[in-house]
């Protein structure tokens, strides 16, 4: 960033730098998915994935091009949002990056969630894919914690299906469905699973790197 945008970056005095140093209480991590990235400064960034119009150029000075596809194959299982794919290892990767970059500052995962595709709306209460998503992401989070990352909390996005800024009410992340007529809250299968997980009666049991990771609510 300094190399390409140095003259445009704000200047800090020595006193301001001292005030900023180690001035945060914790780092909040919002994480939903993982994408491929390509340098757009030294190479062409013509879009070639299914979500872009053919031949559109994404080259922006000082930035990179990100996509969920490589050679026409998606990086993970698609969700209800075009740019979010299920890539559980990304949770461990981002936590480890922050751990190294910011000297293992205290972290909270402030948002992590699965948006169900519209095709699953008729079976919204049996949201097994949401459960599997959180099981796998929690397992990789547990792996990062065991390797020394100072993560103290994990928040699911979201308790209820809600209004999303870019998609209104059609994108659903919640553990609870909201009846649009009565506004009653209807628990999905994931709500029961998460309750049991938090009460220490349900395990995260996912194979990682030929090992089995079993962590109960102690990682929360």
Short mmCIF file of C-alpha atoms in Angstrom, two decimals:
data_model
loop_
_atom_site.label_atom_id
_atom_site.label_comp_id
_atom_site.label_asym_id
_atom_site.label_seq_id
_atom_site.Cartn_x
_atom_site.Cartn_y
_atom_site.Cartn_z
CA UNK A 1 0.00 0.00 0.00
CA UNK A 2 2.81 2.43 0.88
CA UNK A 3 4.56 1.61 -2.39
CA UNK A 4 1.59 2.38 -4.63
CA UNK A 5 -0.46 4.87 -2.60
CA UNK A 6 2.11 6.38 -0.26
CA UNK A 7 1.53 10.01 -1.23
CA UNK A 8 -2.23 9.63 -0.78
CA UNK A 9 -2.13 8.04 2.66
CA UNK A 10 -2.77 10.17 5.76
CA UNK A 11 0.22 11.35 7.75
CA UNK A 12 0.58 10.64 11.48
CA UNK A 13 2.73 12.58 13.90
CA UNK A 14 4.96 10.75 16.38
CA UNK A 15 2.53 11.67 19.16
CA UNK A 16 -0.44 10.31 17.21
CA UNK A 17 1.39 7.07 16.49
CA UNK A 18 2.03 6.59 20.20
CA UNK A 19 -1.65 7.20 20.96
CA UNK A 20 -2.72 4.65 18.34
CA UNK A 21 -0.25 1.95 19.32
CA UNK A 22 -2.02 -0.92 21.14
CA UNK A 23 -5.06 1.31 21.66
CA UNK A 24 -7.76 -1.23 20.81
CA UNK A 25 -9.37 -3.57 23.34
CA UNK A 26 -10.07 -6.39 20.89
CA UNK A 27 -10.42 -7.21 17.20
CA UNK A 28 -13.87 -8.17 15.91
CA UNK A 29 -13.86 -10.61 13.00
CA UNK A 30 -16.79 -10.86 10.58
CA UNK A 31 -16.28 -13.93 8.38
CA UNK A 32 -18.65 -15.64 5.95
CA UNK A 33 -16.63 -17.15 3.13
CA UNK A 34 -13.37 -17.35 1.21
CA UNK A 35 -12.46 -16.24 -2.32
CA UNK A 36 -9.56 -16.54 -4.73
CA UNK A 37 -7.60 -13.31 -5.25
CA UNK A 38 -5.58 -12.04 -8.21
CA UNK A 39 -3.19 -9.10 -8.45
CA UNK A 40 -4.60 -6.39 -10.73
CA UNK A 41 -1.55 -4.14 -10.75
CA UNK A 42 0.89 -6.29 -12.69
CA UNK A 43 -1.53 -8.61 -14.53
CA UNK A 44 -4.80 -8.50 -16.45
CA UNK A 45 -7.95 -8.90 -14.41
CA UNK A 46 -10.51 -9.74 -17.06
CA UNK A 47 -13.47 -11.39 -15.37
CA UNK A 48 -14.02 -15.02 -16.35
CA UNK A 49 -16.36 -16.41 -13.69
CA UNK A 50 -20.12 -17.07 -14.01
CA UNK A 51 -21.13 -14.08 -11.86
CA UNK A 52 -19.65 -11.47 -14.25
CA UNK A 53 -20.48 -10.40 -17.77
CA UNK A 54 -18.02 -11.81 -20.30
CA UNK A 55 -15.00 -9.60 -20.89
CA UNK A 56 -15.68 -7.12 -18.10
CA UNK A 57 -12.47 -5.66 -16.71
CA UNK A 58 -12.04 -5.52 -12.95
CA UNK A 59 -8.59 -3.93 -12.94
CA UNK A 60 -8.59 -1.11 -10.40
CA UNK A 61 -5.35 0.64 -9.52
CA UNK A 62 -4.11 -0.45 -6.13
CA UNK A 63 -6.64 -3.26 -5.76
CA UNK A 64 -7.08 -6.91 -6.61
CA UNK A 65 -9.73 -9.03 -8.26
CA UNK A 66 -11.50 -11.64 -6.13
CA UNK A 67 -13.65 -14.50 -7.36
CA UNK A 68 -15.20 -17.69 -6.09
CA UNK A 69 -14.31 -19.62 -9.24
CA UNK A 70 -11.18 -21.09 -10.78
CA UNK A 71 -11.36 -22.79 -14.19
CA UNK A 72 -15.13 -22.74 -13.87
CA UNK A 73 -15.13 -24.63 -10.55
CA UNK A 74 -16.38 -22.93 -7.38
CA UNK A 75 -14.12 -22.70 -4.33
CA UNK A 76 -16.81 -24.28 -2.16
CA UNK A 77 -20.50 -25.06 -1.91
CA UNK A 78 -22.62 -22.04 -2.92
CA UNK A 79 -24.98 -20.36 -0.46
CA UNK A 80 -27.84 -17.90 -0.81
CA UNK A 81 -25.42 -15.08 -1.67
CA UNK A 82 -23.36 -15.00 -4.88
CA UNK A 83 -20.08 -14.09 -3.20
CA UNK A 84 -20.33 -16.38 -0.17
CA UNK A 85 -19.15 -19.99 -0.45
CA UNK A 86 -18.75 -22.66 2.23
CA UNK A 87 -14.98 -22.87 2.84
CA UNK A 88 -14.49 -23.81 6.52
CA UNK A 89 -10.68 -23.70 6.44
CA UNK A 90 -11.00 -19.97 5.76
CA UNK A 91 -11.96 -19.45 9.41
CA UNK A 92 -8.66 -20.86 10.64
CA UNK A 93 -6.76 -18.95 7.94
CA UNK A 94 -8.19 -15.53 8.83
CA UNK A 95 -7.76 -16.07 12.57
CA UNK A 96 -4.14 -17.16 12.08
CA UNK A 97 -3.48 -14.16 9.84
CA UNK A 98 -4.80 -11.71 12.44
CA UNK A 99 -2.92 -13.57 15.16
CA UNK A 100 0.36 -13.05 13.32
CA UNK A 101 -0.29 -9.59 11.91
CA UNK A 102 -1.53 -8.02 15.14
CA UNK A 103 0.56 -9.91 17.70
CA UNK A 104 -2.28 -12.20 18.82
CA UNK A 105 -4.54 -9.40 20.02
CA UNK A 106 -7.70 -10.57 21.80
CA UNK A 107 -10.30 -11.54 19.17
CA UNK A 108 -14.04 -12.15 18.99
CA UNK A 109 -15.73 -13.67 15.95
CA UNK A 110 -18.50 -11.07 15.83
CA UNK A 111 -20.31 -12.51 12.78
CA UNK A 112 -20.29 -15.90 11.07
CA UNK A 113 -23.30 -17.35 9.32
CA UNK A 114 -24.89 -19.32 6.51
CA UNK A 115 -27.48 -17.88 4.12
CA UNK A 116 -29.75 -20.58 2.76
CA UNK A 117 -30.51 -20.53 -1.00
CA UNK A 118 -34.04 -19.58 -2.04
CA UNK A 119 -34.51 -23.19 -3.24
CA UNK A 120 -34.45 -24.30 0.42
CA UNK A 121 -37.22 -21.92 1.55
CA UNK A 122 -39.91 -24.63 1.51
CA UNK A 123 -37.86 -26.69 3.98
CA UNK A 124 -36.55 -23.83 6.10
CA UNK A 125 -37.04 -25.63 9.43
CA UNK A 126 -34.82 -28.57 8.44
CA UNK A 127 -31.71 -26.43 7.90
CA UNK A 128 -29.15 -29.21 8.09
CA UNK A 129 -26.75 -27.30 5.84
CA UNK A 130 -26.68 -24.42 8.32
CA UNK A 131 -25.84 -26.82 11.14
CA UNK A 132 -23.07 -28.44 9.10
CA UNK A 133 -21.73 -25.00 8.20
CA UNK A 134 -21.41 -23.93 11.82
CA UNK A 135 -20.03 -27.31 12.92
CA UNK A 136 -17.26 -27.14 10.35
CA UNK A 137 -16.41 -23.47 10.93
CA UNK A 138 -16.35 -23.97 14.69
CA UNK A 139 -14.06 -26.96 14.25
CA UNK A 140 -11.52 -24.89 12.32
CA UNK A 141 -11.89 -22.08 14.85
CA UNK A 142 -11.14 -24.60 17.62
CA UNK A 143 -8.04 -25.69 15.72
CA UNK A 144 -6.78 -22.09 15.63
CA UNK A 145 -7.48 -21.67 19.36
CA UNK A 146 -5.58 -24.85 20.20
CA UNK A 147 -2.67 -23.45 18.21
CA UNK A 148 -2.59 -20.36 20.38
CA UNK A 149 -5.01 -17.82 18.88
CA UNK A 150 -6.59 -15.68 21.61
CA UNK A 151 -10.25 -15.96 20.57
CA UNK A 152 -12.73 -15.43 23.40
CA UNK A 153 -16.14 -15.52 21.71
CA UNK A 154 -18.17 -16.57 18.68
CA UNK A 155 -21.43 -15.01 17.53
CA UNK A 156 -23.71 -16.63 14.96
CA UNK A 157 -25.27 -14.38 12.36
CA UNK A 158 -28.06 -14.36 13.07
CA UNK A 159 -30.59 -15.19 15.77
CA UNK A 160 -33.51 -14.47 13.43
CA UNK A 161 -34.02 -14.04 9.70
CA UNK A 162 -33.70 -10.31 9.23
CA UNK A 163 -33.45 -7.49 6.70
CA UNK A 164 -30.18 -7.62 4.77
CA UNK A 165 -29.03 -4.35 3.22
CA UNK A 166 -28.37 -5.76 -0.26
CA UNK A 167 -31.13 -8.36 -0.50
CA UNK A 168 -33.98 -7.37 1.82
CA UNK A 169 -35.83 -10.26 3.43
CA UNK A 170 -35.11 -12.90 0.77
CA UNK A 171 -31.68 -13.84 2.18
CA UNK A 172 -32.06 -15.83 5.40
CA UNK A 173 -29.27 -16.30 7.95
CA UNK A 174 -31.35 -16.89 11.07
CA UNK A 175 -31.68 -19.73 13.54
CA UNK A 176 -35.32 -18.63 13.76
CA UNK A 177 -37.77 -18.08 10.92
CA UNK A 178 -40.11 -15.08 11.20
CA UNK A 179 -43.66 -15.65 9.96
CA UNK A 180 -44.32 -12.59 7.75
CA UNK A 181 -48.02 -12.50 8.69
CA UNK A 182 -47.97 -13.12 12.44
CA UNK A 183 -44.32 -12.18 13.16
CA UNK A 184 -44.09 -15.34 15.27
CA UNK A 185 -40.58 -16.72 15.74
CA UNK A 186 -40.32 -20.31 14.56
CA UNK A 187 -37.17 -22.20 15.60
CA UNK A 188 -35.28 -24.06 12.91
CA UNK A 189 -33.38 -27.28 13.53
CA UNK A 190 -30.21 -25.20 13.88
CA UNK A 191 -31.66 -23.38 16.90
CA UNK A 192 -32.01 -26.67 18.78
CA UNK A 193 -28.54 -27.76 17.74
CA UNK A 194 -26.93 -24.50 18.87
CA UNK A 195 -28.79 -24.61 22.19
CA UNK A 196 -27.42 -28.10 22.80
CA UNK A 197 -23.95 -27.02 21.72
CA UNK A 198 -23.92 -24.10 24.15
CA UNK A 199 -25.23 -26.31 26.96
CA UNK A 200 -22.30 -28.68 26.37
CA UNK A 201 -24.47 -31.57 25.22
CA UNK A 202 -23.57 -31.44 21.52
CA UNK A 203 -20.11 -31.86 20.00
CA UNK A 204 -18.34 -30.35 17.05
CA UNK A 205 -16.91 -33.48 15.49
CA UNK A 206 -15.32 -32.77 12.12
CA UNK A 207 -12.23 -34.35 10.56
CA UNK A 208 -9.41 -31.86 9.97
CA UNK A 209 -6.10 -32.85 8.41
CA UNK A 210 -6.72 -36.55 9.11
CA UNK A 211 -7.52 -35.78 12.75
CA UNK A 212 -10.83 -35.57 14.55
CA UNK A 213 -11.60 -32.29 16.25
CA UNK A 214 -14.01 -32.57 19.17
CA UNK A 215 -14.70 -29.37 21.06
CA UNK A 216 -17.73 -28.53 23.11
CA UNK A 217 -18.92 -25.13 24.27
CA UNK A 218 -15.63 -24.60 26.08
CA UNK A 219 -14.36 -22.80 22.98
CA UNK A 220 -17.07 -20.16 23.31
#
